[in-house]
Amino acid sequence: MNDLIIISVAAMGGLGLFFAIVLAIASEKLKVKEDPRVLQINEALPGLNCGACGQAGCRDLAEKIAAQGNLDGLSCPPGGAEVIEAIAEILGITAEAGVKKRAVVKCGGTKELAGDRGQYHGIKSCAAEELVGGGHKTCSYGCLGHGDCVKVCPFDAMVMGQNGLPKIDEAKCTACGLCVEACPRQIIELVPCNNRIIVSCNSRDKGVVVRKACKVGCIACNLCVKNAAEGYIIEDNLAKVKYDKGDQAAEPGVAKCSTKCIVKL
Amino acid sequence: MDLLIIFISAAIVNNFVLIYFLGICPFLGVSNKLEKAFSMGLATTFVMVLAAIVTWLINNYILMPFNLPFLQYVSFIIVIASLVQFVEMFIRKTSPALYRSLGIFLPLITTNCAILGLALLSALREYNFIQSVVFGLAAGLGFTLALCVMAGIREELDLAPVPEHFKGAPITLIIAGLLALAFMGFAGLISG
């Protein structure tokens, strides 16, 4: 009986010792050198793995930043200035503040204002509806209202309003850009937070067509450019705000807009 | 012929996941994307084959000669844990890309009861060396098969009109049950 106990203890002890030694040697031989800053930066990042920075995840971004040693061309849109400052501190450099952005929906075509050309009964998804016959709205650029953008938002910053257009909570929006990608009609755009004035239309159709489809569509009448040449530009039958010129340059155009598609948020 | 029977038995007829209900955790946890499920399956297969080899050696050269079969559980756990650790370090050194794509799965395999089940079953059935290796390989491939079938169904499920209350875990469990039932249909294929 005693022998058995001794043998079992010896056998298990031996096995344990053997594996311990093998693992100890392996951990020494197969050691991977890792920049300790990668771990620090990774912790400073939000850890959402949203991919807004263009990397495969927060960890990837941390490795890129650490390898590069500076923040040139790399950023964390959801983290904003705070995170960038924290990383800059880890790297021992000073960060220049980036422009904070948020998503805006460039469509004002609510259920009342924008007409329908048919009914859609199918999968409740904008992407699906866009594929079959181009949607229920007369306007082929307008919001379809199923809320693909709302579903994809990881920050609960979007809700689908009663009027059939998504609403964005600017305080929660981190400009990660997932909704921009989710929208099959490219209606959502990331605009700097300082720019309050936007053209709330996405239609590239000619004025005649737009007028028939929607009461608040941009018909490219050129009034905004005439009244505020600094602030606007017309491209593809659609007025655009020159965001870099700021709200002051765009202000005169808001009141003059013939279809009231230029709005101040 | 003997080996073929062991292979088909372990991979399909007595599928580890769907018939023995071993390794259910990764089966439900990692089966939402086909690609992930496949790499998890391959990683598990790899560890299973290695574990089959090492546990056979330990069982037949240490435990049996000293008449210590009651230490099987403890020693197999040590072996599997150390093995996975070693494999993890090795992969991390040699192929960082593979290491990152496997991510958390590798350490998870350590606590996968399918591996321990494999080692214990092959000891119980007194397989010889070749048989053990074939058994490990087949069990791993069967695990991969179950995971991939499940992942394929779950990917399609994203587009299916599932009733609100069944979304997520409930429908997954129902599918797992149906799959297990379907695999029961192989039961007559091989006796034993």
PDB file of C-alpha atoms in Angstrom, chain B residues 6-191:
ATOM      1  CA  ILE B   6     -12.662   3.817 -35.650  1.00  0.00           C
ATOM      2  CA  PHE B   7     -12.402   6.839 -37.923  1.00  0.00           C
ATOM      3  CA  ILE B   8     -16.006   6.856 -39.122  1.00  0.00           C
ATOM      4  CA  SER B   9     -17.269   5.958 -35.686  1.00  0.00           C
ATOM      5  CA  ALA B  10     -15.474   8.871 -33.996  1.00  0.00           C
ATOM      6  CA  ALA B  11     -16.083  11.419 -36.729  1.00  0.00           C
ATOM      7  CA  ILE B  12     -19.720  10.784 -37.566  1.00  0.00           C
ATOM      8  CA  VAL B  13     -21.560   7.964 -35.824  1.00  0.00           C
ATOM      9  CA  ASN B  14     -20.352   8.835 -32.344  1.00  0.00           C
ATOM     10  CA  ASN B  15     -19.655  12.482 -33.067  1.00  0.00           C
ATOM     11  CA  PHE B  16     -18.089  14.035 -29.962  1.00  0.00           C
ATOM     12  CA  VAL B  17     -20.280  17.106 -29.965  1.00  0.00           C
ATOM     13  CA  LEU B  18     -23.598  15.860 -31.234  1.00  0.00           C
ATOM     14  CA  ILE B  19     -23.730  12.357 -29.764  1.00  0.00           C
ATOM     15  CA  TYR B  20     -21.425  12.448 -26.705  1.00  0.00           C
ATOM     16  CA  PHE B  21     -22.212  16.113 -25.968  1.00  0.00           C
ATOM     17  CA  LEU B  22     -18.587  16.901 -25.266  1.00  0.00           C
ATOM     18  CA  GLY B  23     -17.182  20.347 -26.032  1.00  0.00           C
ATOM     19  CA  ILE B  24     -20.563  22.047 -26.114  1.00  0.00           C
ATOM     20  CA  CYS B  25     -19.053  25.335 -24.950  1.00  0.00           C
ATOM     21  CA  PRO B  26     -17.116  26.102 -28.147  1.00  0.00           C
ATOM     22  CA  PHE B  27     -19.899  24.468 -30.165  1.00  0.00           C
ATOM     23  CA  LEU B  28     -22.283  27.207 -29.083  1.00  0.00           C
ATOM     24  CA  GLY B  29     -19.745  29.933 -28.416  1.00  0.00           C
ATOM     25  CA  VAL B  30     -17.677  29.930 -31.588  1.00  0.00           C
ATOM     26  CA  SER B  31     -20.245  28.868 -34.147  1.00  0.00           C
ATOM     27  CA  ASN B  32     -21.552  32.258 -35.270  1.00  0.00           C
ATOM     28  CA  LYS B  33     -19.115  32.686 -38.148  1.00  0.00           C
ATOM     29  CA  LEU B  34     -18.107  29.887 -40.489  1.00  0.00           C
ATOM     30  CA  GLU B  35     -14.541  31.091 -40.824  1.00  0.00           C
ATOM     31  CA  LYS B  36     -14.004  31.279 -37.064  1.00  0.00           C
ATOM     32  CA  ALA B  37     -15.674  27.918 -36.535  1.00  0.00           C
ATOM     33  CA  PHE B  38     -13.356  26.335 -39.075  1.00  0.00           C
ATOM     34  CA  SER B  39     -10.173  27.688 -37.504  1.00  0.00           C
ATOM     35  CA  MET B  40     -11.387  26.713 -34.041  1.00  0.00           C
ATOM     36  CA  GLY B  41     -12.123  23.227 -35.366  1.00  0.00           C
ATOM     37  CA  LEU B  42      -8.688  22.888 -36.926  1.00  0.00           C
ATOM     38  CA  ALA B  43      -6.960  24.156 -33.784  1.00  0.00           C
ATOM     39  CA  THR B  44      -8.887  21.630 -31.715  1.00  0.00           C
ATOM     40  CA  THR B  45      -8.091  18.836 -34.170  1.00  0.00           C
ATOM     41  CA  PHE B  46      -4.418  19.714 -33.928  1.00  0.00           C
ATOM     42  CA  VAL B  47      -4.450  19.643 -30.134  1.00  0.00           C
ATOM     43  CA  MET B  48      -6.516  16.429 -30.130  1.00  0.00           C
ATOM     44  CA  VAL B  49      -4.009  14.562 -32.264  1.00  0.00           C
ATOM     45  CA  LEU B  50      -1.115  15.793 -30.130  1.00  0.00           C
ATOM     46  CA  ALA B  51      -2.999  14.939 -26.941  1.00  0.00           C
ATOM     47  CA  ALA B  52      -3.841  11.482 -28.263  1.00  0.00           C
ATOM     48  CA  ILE B  53      -0.150  10.810 -28.918  1.00  0.00           C
ATOM     49  CA  VAL B  54       1.182  12.103 -25.617  1.00  0.00           C
ATOM     50  CA  THR B  55      -1.537  10.646 -23.414  1.00  0.00           C
ATOM     51  CA  TRP B  56      -1.109   7.256 -25.066  1.00  0.00           C
ATOM     52  CA  LEU B  57       2.615   7.357 -24.318  1.00  0.00           C
ATOM     53  CA  ILE B  58       2.014   8.342 -20.716  1.00  0.00           C
ATOM     54  CA  ASN B  59      -0.744   5.829 -20.230  1.00  0.00           C
ATOM     55  CA  ASN B  60       1.234   2.932 -21.646  1.00  0.00           C
ATOM     56  CA  TYR B  61       4.721   3.730 -20.422  1.00  0.00           C
ATOM     57  CA  ILE B  62       4.055   5.322 -17.043  1.00  0.00           C
ATOM     58  CA  LEU B  63       0.593   4.629 -15.702  1.00  0.00           C
ATOM     59  CA  MET B  64       0.077   1.025 -16.820  1.00  0.00           C
ATOM     60  CA  PRO B  65       3.510  -0.421 -15.930  1.00  0.00           C
ATOM     61  CA  PHE B  66       3.261   1.037 -12.409  1.00  0.00           C
ATOM     62  CA  ASN B  67      -0.362   0.001 -12.092  1.00  0.00           C
ATOM     63  CA  LEU B  68      -1.620   3.550 -11.668  1.00  0.00           C
ATOM     64  CA  PRO B  69      -4.700   3.791 -13.919  1.00  0.00           C
ATOM     65  CA  PHE B  70      -6.530   5.789 -11.228  1.00  0.00           C
ATOM     66  CA  LEU B  71      -4.167   8.686 -11.972  1.00  0.00           C
ATOM     67  CA  GLN B  72      -5.411   8.941 -15.548  1.00  0.00           C
ATOM     68  CA  TYR B  73      -7.671  11.928 -14.942  1.00  0.00           C
ATOM     69  CA  VAL B  74      -5.101  14.023 -13.108  1.00  0.00           C
ATOM     70  CA  SER B  75      -2.193  13.211 -15.341  1.00  0.00           C
ATOM     71  CA  PHE B  76      -4.176  13.715 -18.548  1.00  0.00           C
ATOM     72  CA  ILE B  77      -5.293  17.126 -17.352  1.00  0.00           C
ATOM     73  CA  ILE B  78      -1.685  18.095 -16.651  1.00  0.00           C
ATOM     74  CA  VAL B  79      -0.624  16.819 -20.037  1.00  0.00           C
ATOM     75  CA  ILE B  80      -3.339  18.635 -21.955  1.00  0.00           C
ATOM     76  CA  ALA B  81      -2.847  21.909 -20.103  1.00  0.00           C
ATOM     77  CA  SER B  82       0.920  21.862 -20.604  1.00  0.00           C
ATOM     78  CA  LEU B  83       0.549  20.800 -24.209  1.00  0.00           C
ATOM     79  CA  VAL B  84      -1.776  23.656 -25.070  1.00  0.00           C
ATOM     80  CA  GLN B  85       0.533  26.087 -23.294  1.00  0.00           C
ATOM     81  CA  PHE B  86       3.446  24.809 -25.305  1.00  0.00           C
ATOM     82  CA  VAL B  87       1.558  24.921 -28.594  1.00  0.00           C
ATOM     83  CA  GLU B  88       0.431  28.458 -27.818  1.00  0.00           C
ATOM     84  CA  MET B  89       4.004  29.616 -27.210  1.00  0.00           C
ATOM     85  CA  PHE B  90       5.211  27.830 -30.294  1.00  0.00           C
ATOM     86  CA  ILE B  91       2.584  29.350 -32.556  1.00  0.00           C
ATOM     87  CA  ARG B  92       3.104  32.783 -31.059  1.00  0.00           C
ATOM     88  CA  LYS B  93       6.789  32.597 -31.921  1.00  0.00           C
ATOM     89  CA  THR B  94       6.516  31.038 -35.353  1.00  0.00           C
ATOM     90  CA  SER B  95       3.333  32.543 -36.726  1.00  0.00           C
ATOM     91  CA  PRO B  96       1.990  35.694 -35.043  1.00  0.00           C
ATOM     92  CA  ALA B  97      -0.791  35.969 -37.649  1.00  0.00           C
ATOM     93  CA  LEU B  98      -2.119  32.503 -36.839  1.00  0.00           C
ATOM     94  CA  TYR B  99      -1.710  33.251 -33.148  1.00  0.00           C
ATOM     95  CA  ARG B 100      -3.852  36.334 -33.414  1.00  0.00           C
ATOM     96  CA  SER B 101      -6.524  34.715 -35.552  1.00  0.00           C
ATOM     97  CA  LEU B 102      -6.832  31.878 -33.023  1.00  0.00           C
ATOM     98  CA  GLY B 103      -6.835  34.414 -30.213  1.00  0.00           C
ATOM     99  CA  ILE B 104      -8.730  33.240 -27.170  1.00  0.00           C
ATOM    100  CA  PHE B 105      -9.591  29.862 -28.728  1.00  0.00           C
ATOM    101  CA  LEU B 106      -6.239  28.271 -27.984  1.00  0.00           C
ATOM    102  CA  PRO B 107      -6.396  28.731 -24.204  1.00  0.00           C
ATOM    103  CA  LEU B 108     -10.059  27.759 -24.363  1.00  0.00           C
ATOM    104  CA  ILE B 109      -9.113  24.392 -25.833  1.00  0.00           C
ATOM    105  CA  THR B 110      -7.299  23.626 -22.584  1.00  0.00           C
ATOM    106  CA  THR B 111     -10.575  23.418 -20.757  1.00  0.00           C
ATOM    107  CA  ASN B 112     -12.404  21.721 -23.600  1.00  0.00           C
ATOM    108  CA  CYS B 113     -13.793  18.512 -22.162  1.00  0.00           C
ATOM    109  CA  ALA B 114     -13.727  16.915 -25.620  1.00  0.00           C
ATOM    110  CA  ILE B 115      -9.936  16.619 -25.338  1.00  0.00           C
ATOM    111  CA  LEU B 116     -10.007  15.004 -21.922  1.00  0.00           C
ATOM    112  CA  GLY B 117     -12.867  12.799 -23.095  1.00  0.00           C
ATOM    113  CA  LEU B 118     -10.776  11.720 -26.048  1.00  0.00           C
ATOM    114  CA  ALA B 119      -7.805  10.784 -23.877  1.00  0.00           C
ATOM    115  CA  LEU B 120      -9.953   8.873 -21.382  1.00  0.00           C
ATOM    116  CA  LEU B 121     -11.983   7.076 -24.032  1.00  0.00           C
ATOM    117  CA  SER B 122      -8.952   5.915 -25.942  1.00  0.00           C
ATOM    118  CA  ALA B 123      -7.431   4.620 -22.688  1.00  0.00           C
ATOM    119  CA  LEU B 124     -10.690   2.921 -21.752  1.00  0.00           C
ATOM    120  CA  ARG B 125     -10.964   1.194 -25.127  1.00  0.00           C
ATOM    121  CA  GLU B 126      -7.310   0.134 -24.964  1.00  0.00           C
ATOM    122  CA  TYR B 127      -6.461   1.407 -28.411  1.00  0.00           C
ATOM    123  CA  ASN B 128      -2.952   0.854 -29.700  1.00  0.00           C
ATOM    124  CA  PHE B 129      -0.803   3.794 -30.769  1.00  0.00           C
ATOM    125  CA  ILE B 130      -1.973   4.067 -34.378  1.00  0.00           C
ATOM    126  CA  GLN B 131      -5.585   3.580 -33.358  1.00  0.00           C
ATOM    127  CA  SER B 132      -5.287   6.369 -30.770  1.00  0.00           C
ATOM    128  CA  VAL B 133      -3.897   8.793 -33.316  1.00  0.00           C
ATOM    129  CA  VAL B 134      -6.636   7.942 -35.830  1.00  0.00           C
ATOM    130  CA  PHE B 135      -9.203   8.272 -33.063  1.00  0.00           C
ATOM    131  CA  GLY B 136      -7.872  11.728 -32.143  1.00  0.00           C
ATOM    132  CA  LEU B 137      -7.807  12.885 -35.750  1.00  0.00           C
ATOM    133  CA  ALA B 138     -11.326  11.598 -36.419  1.00  0.00           C
ATOM    134  CA  ALA B 139     -12.722  13.114 -33.241  1.00  0.00           C
ATOM    135  CA  GLY B 140     -11.156  16.451 -34.172  1.00  0.00           C
ATOM    136  CA  LEU B 141     -12.520  16.364 -37.698  1.00  0.00           C
ATOM    137  CA  GLY B 142     -15.934  15.352 -36.380  1.00  0.00           C
ATOM    138  CA  PHE B 143     -15.776  18.331 -34.014  1.00  0.00           C
ATOM    139  CA  THR B 144     -14.857  20.615 -36.933  1.00  0.00           C
ATOM    140  CA  LEU B 145     -17.704  19.167 -38.990  1.00  0.00           C
ATOM    141  CA  ALA B 146     -20.257  19.768 -36.251  1.00  0.00           C
ATOM    142  CA  LEU B 147     -18.973  23.314 -35.681  1.00  0.00           C
ATOM    143  CA  CYS B 148     -19.007  24.178 -39.375  1.00  0.00           C
ATOM    144  CA  VAL B 149     -22.497  22.771 -39.966  1.00  0.00           C
ATOM    145  CA  MET B 150     -23.743  24.751 -37.002  1.00  0.00           C
ATOM    146  CA  ALA B 151     -21.956  27.938 -38.132  1.00  0.00           C
ATOM    147  CA  GLY B 152     -23.352  27.573 -41.654  1.00  0.00           C
ATOM    148  CA  ILE B 153     -26.895  27.278 -40.323  1.00  0.00           C
ATOM    149  CA  ARG B 154     -26.430  30.187 -37.945  1.00  0.00           C
ATOM    150  CA  GLU B 155     -25.125  32.429 -40.730  1.00  0.00           C
ATOM    151  CA  GLU B 156     -28.270  31.708 -42.738  1.00  0.00           C
ATOM    152  CA  LEU B 157     -30.319  32.266 -39.610  1.00  0.00           C
ATOM    153  CA  ASP B 158     -29.365  35.948 -39.574  1.00  0.00           C
ATOM    154  CA  LEU B 159     -31.663  36.439 -42.543  1.00  0.00           C
ATOM    155  CA  ALA B 160     -34.450  34.156 -41.390  1.00  0.00           C
ATOM    156  CA  PRO B 161     -37.667  35.512 -39.874  1.00  0.00           C
ATOM    157  CA  VAL B 162     -37.130  34.079 -36.399  1.00  0.00           C
ATOM    158  CA  PRO B 163     -39.887  34.980 -33.896  1.00  0.00           C
ATOM    159  CA  GLU B 164     -38.720  37.714 -31.531  1.00  0.00           C
ATOM    160  CA  HIS B 165     -38.544  35.543 -28.413  1.00  0.00           C
ATOM    161  CA  PHE B 166     -36.541  32.809 -30.117  1.00  0.00           C
ATOM    162  CA  LYS B 167     -33.793  35.084 -31.374  1.00  0.00           C
ATOM    163  CA  GLY B 168     -30.276  34.400 -30.159  1.00  0.00           C
ATOM    164  CA  ALA B 169     -29.638  31.559 -27.731  1.00  0.00           C
ATOM    165  CA  PRO B 170     -33.046  29.797 -27.840  1.00  0.00           C
ATOM    166  CA  ILE B 171     -33.056  29.179 -31.591  1.00  0.00           C
ATOM    167  CA  THR B 172     -29.405  28.117 -31.396  1.00  0.00           C
ATOM    168  CA  LEU B 173     -30.228  25.491 -28.794  1.00  0.00           C
ATOM    169  CA  ILE B 174     -33.172  24.243 -30.840  1.00  0.00           C
ATOM    170  CA  ILE B 175     -30.929  23.870 -33.872  1.00  0.00           C
ATOM    171  CA  ALA B 176     -28.303  22.071 -31.801  1.00  0.00           C
ATOM    172  CA  GLY B 177     -30.988  19.632 -30.684  1.00  0.00           C
ATOM    173  CA  LEU B 178     -32.209  19.034 -34.223  1.00  0.00           C
ATOM    174  CA  LEU B 179     -28.651  18.509 -35.434  1.00  0.00           C
ATOM    175  CA  ALA B 180     -28.057  15.973 -32.677  1.00  0.00           C
ATOM    176  CA  LEU B 181     -31.255  14.181 -33.682  1.00  0.00           C
ATOM    177  CA  ALA B 182     -30.109  14.148 -37.292  1.00  0.00           C
ATOM    178  CA  PHE B 183     -26.775  12.618 -36.310  1.00  0.00           C
ATOM    179  CA  MET B 184     -28.611   9.930 -34.364  1.00  0.00           C
ATOM    180  CA  GLY B 185     -29.662   8.728 -37.804  1.00  0.00           C
ATOM    181  CA  PHE B 186     -26.111   7.470 -38.371  1.00  0.00           C
ATOM    182  CA  ALA B 187     -26.393   5.198 -35.368  1.00  0.00           C
ATOM    183  CA  GLY B 188     -27.067   2.044 -37.368  1.00  0.00           C
ATOM    184  CA  LEU B 189     -24.112   2.595 -39.669  1.00  0.00           C
ATOM    185  CA  ILE B 190     -21.583   0.851 -37.445  1.00  0.00           C
ATOM    186  CA  SER B 191     -22.281  -1.252 -34.437  1.00  0.00           C
TER     187      SER B 191
END
